[in-house]
GROMACS .gro file of C-alpha atoms in nm:
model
  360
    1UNK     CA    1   0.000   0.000   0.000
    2UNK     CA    2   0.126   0.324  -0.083
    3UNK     CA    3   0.025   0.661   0.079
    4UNK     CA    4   0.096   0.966  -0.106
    5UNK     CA    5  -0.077   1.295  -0.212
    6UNK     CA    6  -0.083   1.699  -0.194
    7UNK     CA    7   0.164   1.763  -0.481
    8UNK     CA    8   0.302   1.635  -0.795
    9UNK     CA    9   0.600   1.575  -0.560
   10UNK     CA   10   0.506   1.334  -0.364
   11UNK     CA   11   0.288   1.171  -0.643
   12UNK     CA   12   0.518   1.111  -0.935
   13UNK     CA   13   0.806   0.975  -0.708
   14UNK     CA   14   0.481   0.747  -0.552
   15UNK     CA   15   0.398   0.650  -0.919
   16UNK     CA   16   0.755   0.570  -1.007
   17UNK     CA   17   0.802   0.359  -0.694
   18UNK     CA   18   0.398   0.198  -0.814
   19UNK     CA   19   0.538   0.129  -1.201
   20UNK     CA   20   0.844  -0.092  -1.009
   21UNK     CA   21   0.611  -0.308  -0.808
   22UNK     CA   22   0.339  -0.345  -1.082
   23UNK     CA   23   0.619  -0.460  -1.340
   24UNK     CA   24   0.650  -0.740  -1.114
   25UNK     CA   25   0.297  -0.805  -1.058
   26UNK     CA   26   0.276  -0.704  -0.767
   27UNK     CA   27  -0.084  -0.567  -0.641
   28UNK     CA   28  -0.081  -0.181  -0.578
   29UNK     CA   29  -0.344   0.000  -0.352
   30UNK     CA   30  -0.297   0.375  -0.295
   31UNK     CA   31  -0.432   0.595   0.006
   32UNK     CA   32  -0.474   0.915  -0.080
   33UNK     CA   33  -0.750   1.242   0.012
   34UNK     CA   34  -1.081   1.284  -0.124
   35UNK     CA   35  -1.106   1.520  -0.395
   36UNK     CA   36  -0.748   1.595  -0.484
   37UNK     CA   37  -0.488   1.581  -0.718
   38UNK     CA   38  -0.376   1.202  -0.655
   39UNK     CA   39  -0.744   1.122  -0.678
   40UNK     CA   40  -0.786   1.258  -1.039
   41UNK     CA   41  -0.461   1.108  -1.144
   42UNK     CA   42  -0.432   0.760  -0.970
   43UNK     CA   43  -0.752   0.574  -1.080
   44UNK     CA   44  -0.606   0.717  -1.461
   45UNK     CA   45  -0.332   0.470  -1.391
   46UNK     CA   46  -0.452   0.169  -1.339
   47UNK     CA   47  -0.419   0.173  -0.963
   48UNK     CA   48  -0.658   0.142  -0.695
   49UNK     CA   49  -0.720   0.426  -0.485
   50UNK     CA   50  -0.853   0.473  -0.138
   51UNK     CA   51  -0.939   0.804  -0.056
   52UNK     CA   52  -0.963   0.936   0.307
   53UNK     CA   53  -1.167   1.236   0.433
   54UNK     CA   54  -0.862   1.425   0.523
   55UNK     CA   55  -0.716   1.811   0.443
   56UNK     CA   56  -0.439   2.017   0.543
   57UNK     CA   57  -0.486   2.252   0.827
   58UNK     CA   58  -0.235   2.500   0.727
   59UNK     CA   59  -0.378   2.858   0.689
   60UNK     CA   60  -0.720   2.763   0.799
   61UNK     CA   61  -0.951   2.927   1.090
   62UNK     CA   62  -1.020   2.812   1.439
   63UNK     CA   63  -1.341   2.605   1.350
   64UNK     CA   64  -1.145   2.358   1.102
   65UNK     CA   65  -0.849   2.364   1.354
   66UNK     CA   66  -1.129   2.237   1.652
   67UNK     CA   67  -1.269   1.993   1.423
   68UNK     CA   68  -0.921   1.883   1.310
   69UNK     CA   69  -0.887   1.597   1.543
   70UNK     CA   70  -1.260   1.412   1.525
   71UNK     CA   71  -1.133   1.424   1.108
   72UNK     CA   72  -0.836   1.269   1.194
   73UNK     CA   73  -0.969   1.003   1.386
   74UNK     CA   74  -1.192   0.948   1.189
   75UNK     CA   75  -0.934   0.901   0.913
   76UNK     CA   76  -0.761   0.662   1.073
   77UNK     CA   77  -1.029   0.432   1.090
   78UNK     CA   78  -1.102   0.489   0.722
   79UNK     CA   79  -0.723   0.384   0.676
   80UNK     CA   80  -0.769   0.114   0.933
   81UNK     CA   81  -1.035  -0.073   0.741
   82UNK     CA   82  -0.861  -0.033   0.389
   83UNK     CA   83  -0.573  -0.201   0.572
   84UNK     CA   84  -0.811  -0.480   0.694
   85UNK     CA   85  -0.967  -0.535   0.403
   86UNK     CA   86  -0.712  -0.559   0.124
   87UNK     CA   87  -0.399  -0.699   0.408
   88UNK     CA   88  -0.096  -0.521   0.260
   89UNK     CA   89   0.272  -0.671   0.266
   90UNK     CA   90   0.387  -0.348   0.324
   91UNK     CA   91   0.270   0.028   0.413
   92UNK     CA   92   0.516   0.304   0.224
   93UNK     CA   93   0.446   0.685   0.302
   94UNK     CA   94   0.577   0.915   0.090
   95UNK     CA   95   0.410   1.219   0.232
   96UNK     CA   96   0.079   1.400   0.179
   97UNK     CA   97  -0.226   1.431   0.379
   98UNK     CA   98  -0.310   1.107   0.389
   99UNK     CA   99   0.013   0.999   0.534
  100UNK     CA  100  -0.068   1.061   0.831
  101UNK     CA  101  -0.369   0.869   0.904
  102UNK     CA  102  -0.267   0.581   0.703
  103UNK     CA  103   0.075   0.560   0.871
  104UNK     CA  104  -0.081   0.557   1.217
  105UNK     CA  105  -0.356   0.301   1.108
  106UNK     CA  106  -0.053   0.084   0.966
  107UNK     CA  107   0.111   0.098   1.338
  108UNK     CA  108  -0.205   0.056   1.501
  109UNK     CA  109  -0.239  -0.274   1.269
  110UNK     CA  110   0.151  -0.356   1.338
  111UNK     CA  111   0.182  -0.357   0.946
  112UNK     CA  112   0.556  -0.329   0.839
  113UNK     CA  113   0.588   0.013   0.804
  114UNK     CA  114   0.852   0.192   0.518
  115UNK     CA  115   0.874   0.615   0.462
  116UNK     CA  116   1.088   0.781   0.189
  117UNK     CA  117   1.128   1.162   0.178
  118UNK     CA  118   1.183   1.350  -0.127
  119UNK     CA  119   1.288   1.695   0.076
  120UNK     CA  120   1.631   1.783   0.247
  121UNK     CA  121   1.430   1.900   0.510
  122UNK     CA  122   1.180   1.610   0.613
  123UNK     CA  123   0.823   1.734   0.611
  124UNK     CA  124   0.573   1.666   0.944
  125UNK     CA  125   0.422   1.385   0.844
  126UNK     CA  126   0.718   1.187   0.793
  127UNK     CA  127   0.931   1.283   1.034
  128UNK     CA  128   0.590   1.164   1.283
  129UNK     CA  129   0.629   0.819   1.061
  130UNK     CA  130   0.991   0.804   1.088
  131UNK     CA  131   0.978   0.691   1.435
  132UNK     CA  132   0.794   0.398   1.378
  133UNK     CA  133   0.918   0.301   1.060
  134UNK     CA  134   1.158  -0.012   0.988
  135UNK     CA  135   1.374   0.159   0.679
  136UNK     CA  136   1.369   0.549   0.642
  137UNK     CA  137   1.452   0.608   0.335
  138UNK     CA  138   1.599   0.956   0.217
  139UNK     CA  139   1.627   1.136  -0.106
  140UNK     CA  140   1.878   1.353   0.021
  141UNK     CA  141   2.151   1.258   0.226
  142UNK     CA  142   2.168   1.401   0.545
  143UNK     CA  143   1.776   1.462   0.626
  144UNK     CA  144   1.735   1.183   0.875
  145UNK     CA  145   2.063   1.232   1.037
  146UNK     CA  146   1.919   1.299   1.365
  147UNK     CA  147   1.692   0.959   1.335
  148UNK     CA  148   1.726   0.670   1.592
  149UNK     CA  149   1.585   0.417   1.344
  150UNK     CA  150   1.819   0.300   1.064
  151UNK     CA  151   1.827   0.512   0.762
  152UNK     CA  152   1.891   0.488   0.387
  153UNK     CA  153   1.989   0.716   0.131
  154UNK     CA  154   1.804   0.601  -0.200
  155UNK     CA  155   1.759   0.933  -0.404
  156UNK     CA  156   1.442   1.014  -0.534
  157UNK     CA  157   1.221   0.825  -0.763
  158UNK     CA  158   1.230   0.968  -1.121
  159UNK     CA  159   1.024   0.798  -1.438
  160UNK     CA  160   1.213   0.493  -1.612
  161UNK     CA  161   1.196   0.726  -1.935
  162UNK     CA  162   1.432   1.016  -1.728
  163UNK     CA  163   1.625   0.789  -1.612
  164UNK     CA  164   1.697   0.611  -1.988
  165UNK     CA  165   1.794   0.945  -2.118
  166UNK     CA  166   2.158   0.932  -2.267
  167UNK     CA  167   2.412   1.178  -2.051
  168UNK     CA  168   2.452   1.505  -2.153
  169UNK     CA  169   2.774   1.444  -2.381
  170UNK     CA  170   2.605   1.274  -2.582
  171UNK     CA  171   2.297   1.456  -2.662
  172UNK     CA  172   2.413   1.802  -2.668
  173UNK     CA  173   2.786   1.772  -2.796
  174UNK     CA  174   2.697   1.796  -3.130
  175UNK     CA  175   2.427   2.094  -3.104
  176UNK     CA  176   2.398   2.434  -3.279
  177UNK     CA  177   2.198   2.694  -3.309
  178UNK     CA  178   1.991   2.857  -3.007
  179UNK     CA  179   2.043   2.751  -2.653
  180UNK     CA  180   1.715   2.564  -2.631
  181UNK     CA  181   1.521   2.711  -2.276
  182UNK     CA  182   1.272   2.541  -2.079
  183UNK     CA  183   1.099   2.732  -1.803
  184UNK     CA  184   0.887   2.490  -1.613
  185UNK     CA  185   0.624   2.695  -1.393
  186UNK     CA  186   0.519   2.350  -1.233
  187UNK     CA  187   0.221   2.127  -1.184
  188UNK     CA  188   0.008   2.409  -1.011
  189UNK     CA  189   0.217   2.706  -1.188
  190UNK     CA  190   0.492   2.962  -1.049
  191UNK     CA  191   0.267   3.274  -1.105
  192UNK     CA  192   0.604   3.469  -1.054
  193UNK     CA  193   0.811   3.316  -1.276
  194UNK     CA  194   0.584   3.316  -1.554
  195UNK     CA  195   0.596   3.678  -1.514
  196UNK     CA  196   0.886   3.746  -1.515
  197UNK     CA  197   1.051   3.501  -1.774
  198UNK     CA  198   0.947   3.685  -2.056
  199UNK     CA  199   1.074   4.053  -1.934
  200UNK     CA  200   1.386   3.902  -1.896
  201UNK     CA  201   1.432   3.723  -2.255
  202UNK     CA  202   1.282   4.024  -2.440
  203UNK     CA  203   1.568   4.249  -2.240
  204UNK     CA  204   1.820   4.014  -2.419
  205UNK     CA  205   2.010   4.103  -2.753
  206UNK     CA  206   1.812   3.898  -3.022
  207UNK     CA  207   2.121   3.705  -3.164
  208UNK     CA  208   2.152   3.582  -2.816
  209UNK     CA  209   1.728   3.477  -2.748
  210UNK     CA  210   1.665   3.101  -2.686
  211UNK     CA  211   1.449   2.889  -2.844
  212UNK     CA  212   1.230   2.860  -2.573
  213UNK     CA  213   0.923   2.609  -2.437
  214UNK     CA  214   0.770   2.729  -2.148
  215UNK     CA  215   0.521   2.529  -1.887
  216UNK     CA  216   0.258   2.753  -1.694
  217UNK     CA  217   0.034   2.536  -1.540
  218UNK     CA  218  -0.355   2.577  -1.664
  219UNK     CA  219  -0.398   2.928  -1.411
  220UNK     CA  220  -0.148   3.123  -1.630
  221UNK     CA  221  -0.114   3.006  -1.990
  222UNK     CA  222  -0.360   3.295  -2.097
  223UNK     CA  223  -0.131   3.557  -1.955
  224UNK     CA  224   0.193   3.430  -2.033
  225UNK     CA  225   0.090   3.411  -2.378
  226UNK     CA  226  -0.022   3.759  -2.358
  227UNK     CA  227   0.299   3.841  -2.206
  228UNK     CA  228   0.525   3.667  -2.447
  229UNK     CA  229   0.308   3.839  -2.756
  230UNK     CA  230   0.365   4.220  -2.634
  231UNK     CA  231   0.741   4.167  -2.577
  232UNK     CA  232   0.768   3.998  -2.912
  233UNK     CA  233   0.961   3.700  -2.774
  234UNK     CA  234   0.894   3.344  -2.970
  235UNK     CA  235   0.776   3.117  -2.702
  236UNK     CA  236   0.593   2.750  -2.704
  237UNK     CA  237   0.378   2.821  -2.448
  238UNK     CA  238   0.213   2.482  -2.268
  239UNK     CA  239  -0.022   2.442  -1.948
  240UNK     CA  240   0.124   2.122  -1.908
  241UNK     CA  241   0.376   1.849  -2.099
  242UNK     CA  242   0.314   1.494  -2.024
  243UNK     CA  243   0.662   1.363  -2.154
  244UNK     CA  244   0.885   1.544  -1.922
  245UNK     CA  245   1.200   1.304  -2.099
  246UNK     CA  246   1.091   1.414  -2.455
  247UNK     CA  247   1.123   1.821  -2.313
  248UNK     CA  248   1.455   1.700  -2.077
  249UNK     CA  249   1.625   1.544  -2.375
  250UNK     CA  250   1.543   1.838  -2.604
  251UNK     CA  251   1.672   2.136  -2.354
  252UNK     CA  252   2.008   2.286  -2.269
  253UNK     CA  253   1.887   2.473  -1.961
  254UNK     CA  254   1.614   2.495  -1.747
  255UNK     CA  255   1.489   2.770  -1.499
  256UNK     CA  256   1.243   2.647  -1.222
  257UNK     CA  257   1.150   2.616  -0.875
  258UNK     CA  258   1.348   2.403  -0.647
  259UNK     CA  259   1.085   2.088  -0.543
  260UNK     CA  260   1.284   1.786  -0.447
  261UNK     CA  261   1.101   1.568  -0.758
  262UNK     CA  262   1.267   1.867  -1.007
  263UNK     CA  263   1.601   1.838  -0.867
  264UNK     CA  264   1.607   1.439  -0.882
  265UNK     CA  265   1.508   1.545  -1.238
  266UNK     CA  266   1.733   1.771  -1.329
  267UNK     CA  267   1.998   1.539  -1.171
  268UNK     CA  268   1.901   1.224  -1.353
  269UNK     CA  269   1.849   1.400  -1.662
  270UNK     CA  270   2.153   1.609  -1.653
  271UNK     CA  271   2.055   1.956  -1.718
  272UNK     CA  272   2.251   2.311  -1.605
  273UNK     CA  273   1.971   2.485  -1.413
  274UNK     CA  274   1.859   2.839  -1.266
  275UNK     CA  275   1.616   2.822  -0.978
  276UNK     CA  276   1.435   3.018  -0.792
  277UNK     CA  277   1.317   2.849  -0.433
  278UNK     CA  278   0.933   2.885  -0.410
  279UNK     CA  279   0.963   3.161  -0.054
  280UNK     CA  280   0.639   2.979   0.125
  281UNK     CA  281   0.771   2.660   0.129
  282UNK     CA  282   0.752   2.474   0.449
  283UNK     CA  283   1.078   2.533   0.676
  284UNK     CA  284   1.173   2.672   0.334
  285UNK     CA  285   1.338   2.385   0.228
  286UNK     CA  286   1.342   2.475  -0.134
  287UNK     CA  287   1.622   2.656  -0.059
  288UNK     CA  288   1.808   2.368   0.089
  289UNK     CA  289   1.698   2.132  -0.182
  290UNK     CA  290   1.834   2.386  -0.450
  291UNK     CA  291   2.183   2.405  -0.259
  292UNK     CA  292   2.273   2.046  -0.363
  293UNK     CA  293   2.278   2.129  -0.733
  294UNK     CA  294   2.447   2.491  -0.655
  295UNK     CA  295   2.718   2.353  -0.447
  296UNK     CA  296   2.850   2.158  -0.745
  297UNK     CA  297   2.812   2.483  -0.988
  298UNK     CA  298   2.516   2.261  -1.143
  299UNK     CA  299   2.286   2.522  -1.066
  300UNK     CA  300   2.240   2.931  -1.040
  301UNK     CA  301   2.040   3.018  -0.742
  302UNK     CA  302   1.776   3.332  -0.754
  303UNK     CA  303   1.613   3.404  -0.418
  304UNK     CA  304   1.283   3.468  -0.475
  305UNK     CA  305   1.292   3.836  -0.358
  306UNK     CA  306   1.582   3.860  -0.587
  307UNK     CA  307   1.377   3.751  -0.921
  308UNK     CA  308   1.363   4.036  -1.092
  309UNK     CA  309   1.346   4.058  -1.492
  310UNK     CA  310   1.719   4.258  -1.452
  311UNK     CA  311   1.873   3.981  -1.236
  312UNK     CA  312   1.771   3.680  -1.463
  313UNK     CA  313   1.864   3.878  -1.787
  314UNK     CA  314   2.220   3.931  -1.605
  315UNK     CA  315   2.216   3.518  -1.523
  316UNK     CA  316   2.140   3.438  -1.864
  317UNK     CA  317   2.364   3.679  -2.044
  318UNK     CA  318   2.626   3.448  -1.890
  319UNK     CA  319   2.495   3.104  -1.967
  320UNK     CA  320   2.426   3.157  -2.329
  321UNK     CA  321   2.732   3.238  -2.505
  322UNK     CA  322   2.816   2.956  -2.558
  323UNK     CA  323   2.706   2.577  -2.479
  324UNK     CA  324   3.038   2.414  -2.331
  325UNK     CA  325   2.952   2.608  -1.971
  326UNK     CA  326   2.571   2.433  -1.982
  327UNK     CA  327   2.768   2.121  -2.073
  328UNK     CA  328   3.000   2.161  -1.776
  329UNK     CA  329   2.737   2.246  -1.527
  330UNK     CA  330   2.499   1.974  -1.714
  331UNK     CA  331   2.778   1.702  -1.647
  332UNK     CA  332   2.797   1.856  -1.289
  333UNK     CA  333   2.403   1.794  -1.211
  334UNK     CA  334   2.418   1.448  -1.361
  335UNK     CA  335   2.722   1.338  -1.113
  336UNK     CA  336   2.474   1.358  -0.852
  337UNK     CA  337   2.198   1.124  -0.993
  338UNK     CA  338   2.097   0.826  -0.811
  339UNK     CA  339   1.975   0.601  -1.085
  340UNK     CA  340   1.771   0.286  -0.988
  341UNK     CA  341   1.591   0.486  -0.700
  342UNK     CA  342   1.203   0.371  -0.752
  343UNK     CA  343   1.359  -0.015  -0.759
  344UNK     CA  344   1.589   0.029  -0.426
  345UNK     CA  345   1.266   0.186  -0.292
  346UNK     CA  346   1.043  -0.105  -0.373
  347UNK     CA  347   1.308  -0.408  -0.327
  348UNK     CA  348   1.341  -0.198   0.103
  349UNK     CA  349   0.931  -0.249   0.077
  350UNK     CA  350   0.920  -0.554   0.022
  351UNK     CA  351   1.234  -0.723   0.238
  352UNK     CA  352   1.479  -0.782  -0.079
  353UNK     CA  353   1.717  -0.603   0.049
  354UNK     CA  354   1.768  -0.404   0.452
  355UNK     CA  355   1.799  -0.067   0.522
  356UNK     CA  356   2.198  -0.088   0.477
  357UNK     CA  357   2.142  -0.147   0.052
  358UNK     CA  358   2.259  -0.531   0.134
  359UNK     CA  359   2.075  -0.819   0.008
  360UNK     CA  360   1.848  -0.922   0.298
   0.00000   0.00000   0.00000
């Protein structure tokens, strides 16, 4: 059973982890919340889904926050039963609401209980689950180092197609033409760098412009058109691209936000990046994530109070002279992959191998 939900980045590591397990015929059940993004995706996949009546708290007013805990207990016994009823090998949180609930329910049940955390910084939920977990697995190393229970650093889950990519010598040594540019807004869209993306490139000298596909999310594709038209700046402008390897293998460089699921990306796929840490995120561990690609000059980091159409135009200006610094810091973000990730993940789960890596 997996529990995952919220975000794209705690789903699509979940999927990955799903696609291992199902490969091997292995049944897949997935606990997630009622009337959110996992539920409109998972079913879509061929995977069973449980949802639980269960919502974040964060931001809300006192009467959801006094009502919080008859929700949550009564989303544990929603978790319980789904345990009951469909007897699981294995429990594996990967964060989300329904985490939570489901991981409780699972040590309530004394079901073997796994958690893997895609952020340098754990989030609440899993560092609760971590406790009573038998493997805590990490996807950066370093963000269990406090924990009492044994700990292993997997990486994070990335789709078999990123991870077949060839490295970066080989697709781009023989390029020409533009630097090819692909601003990813995210899943839900990065209002702010959709904004200010195309001030920047329109404030660039025209023999030096990138060919450039853009991701906005559904919110903003409207405006960033709109934006992209009265600059006169060529842009592919998407809400949303459903073969991230097809737009990884085509680009040179990237600008984003800083999730942990885009960093395992850029990583895997071996792209030079510029990123710009979302400011809200929880113990703003965007920031943190983003450090592991900028420590190995894989990445430019823009503080989010920094982003400004002048700053990025001065970060680009640098980056596309010429393609043999992108290849350099490409080489540099693909060093740091850790292929095989959704497997080790799966092979923990099920008792293959311990929380050392060995062969059980």
């Amino acid at each position: 059973m997996i529990m995952a939900g919220g975000t794209g980045g705690h789903i699509f590591p979940a999927l990955a982890v799903a696609d291992v397990l199902r490969d091997r015929n292995i049944p897949v059940v997935w606990l997630g919340s009622n009337d959110s993004m996992e539920e409109r995706l998972i079913p879509s996949s061929g995977i069973e889904f449980v949802g639980l009546s269960v919502k974040g708290l964060r931001g809300k007013g006192l009467p959801a926050l006094l009502v919080a805990p008859f929700k949550l207990v009564w989303a544990v016994i929603q978790a319980a039963v789904a345990i009951i009823k469909r007897r699981p090998r294995a429990v594996l949180g990967l964060g989300g609401f329904a985490s939570g609930p489901g991981g409780l329910a699972a040590v309530l049940l004394r079901k073997p209980l796994y958690v893997q955390e895609q952020n340098a910084i754990p989030g609440l939920t899993n560092r609760m689950l971590a406790r009573y977990s038998r493997c805590v697995m990490e996807g950066f190393p370093g963000s269990f180092k406090h924990s009492r229970k044994p700990v292993l650093h997997t990486g994070n889950p990335v789709r078999e197609t990123i991870e077949n990519l060839p490295p970066p010598l080989v697709r781009m040594v023989d390029r020409t033409g533009p630097i090819r540019l692909f601003v990813m807004g995210g899943s839900l869209g990065a209002k702010r760098l959709n904004e200010v993306v195309p001030e920047a490139l329109a404030m660039l000298d025209e023999v030096f412009r990138p060919e450039v596909r853009h991701q906005t999310g559904e919110l903003h594709i409207q405006a960033t058109q709109d934006d992209y038209r009265k600059v006169n700046v060529k842009a592919d402008v998407v809400a949303f691209i459903d073969d991230m390897a097809d737009v990884y293998g085509w680009a040179d460089l990237v600008i984003a936000r800083a999730g942990a699921l885009t960093i395992a990306e850029l990583a895997q796929a071996g792209l030079a990046s510029i990123l710009a840490p979302y400011p809200h995120a929880v113990d703003d561990h965007q920031t943190v994530n983003a450090r592991v690609l900028v420590e190995r000059d894989a990445a430019i980091l823009i503080p989010d109070n920094e982003l400004t159409a002048t700053r990025l135009k001065a970060e680009l200006v640098k980056l596309l002279v010429g393609r043999k610094h992108l290849l350099d810091m490409a080489e540099a973000a693909r060093s740091l992959a850790r292929p095989k990730a959704a497997e080790q993940v799966a092979r923990v789960c099920l008792g293959e191998i311990n929380c050392s890596g060995a062969a059980a």
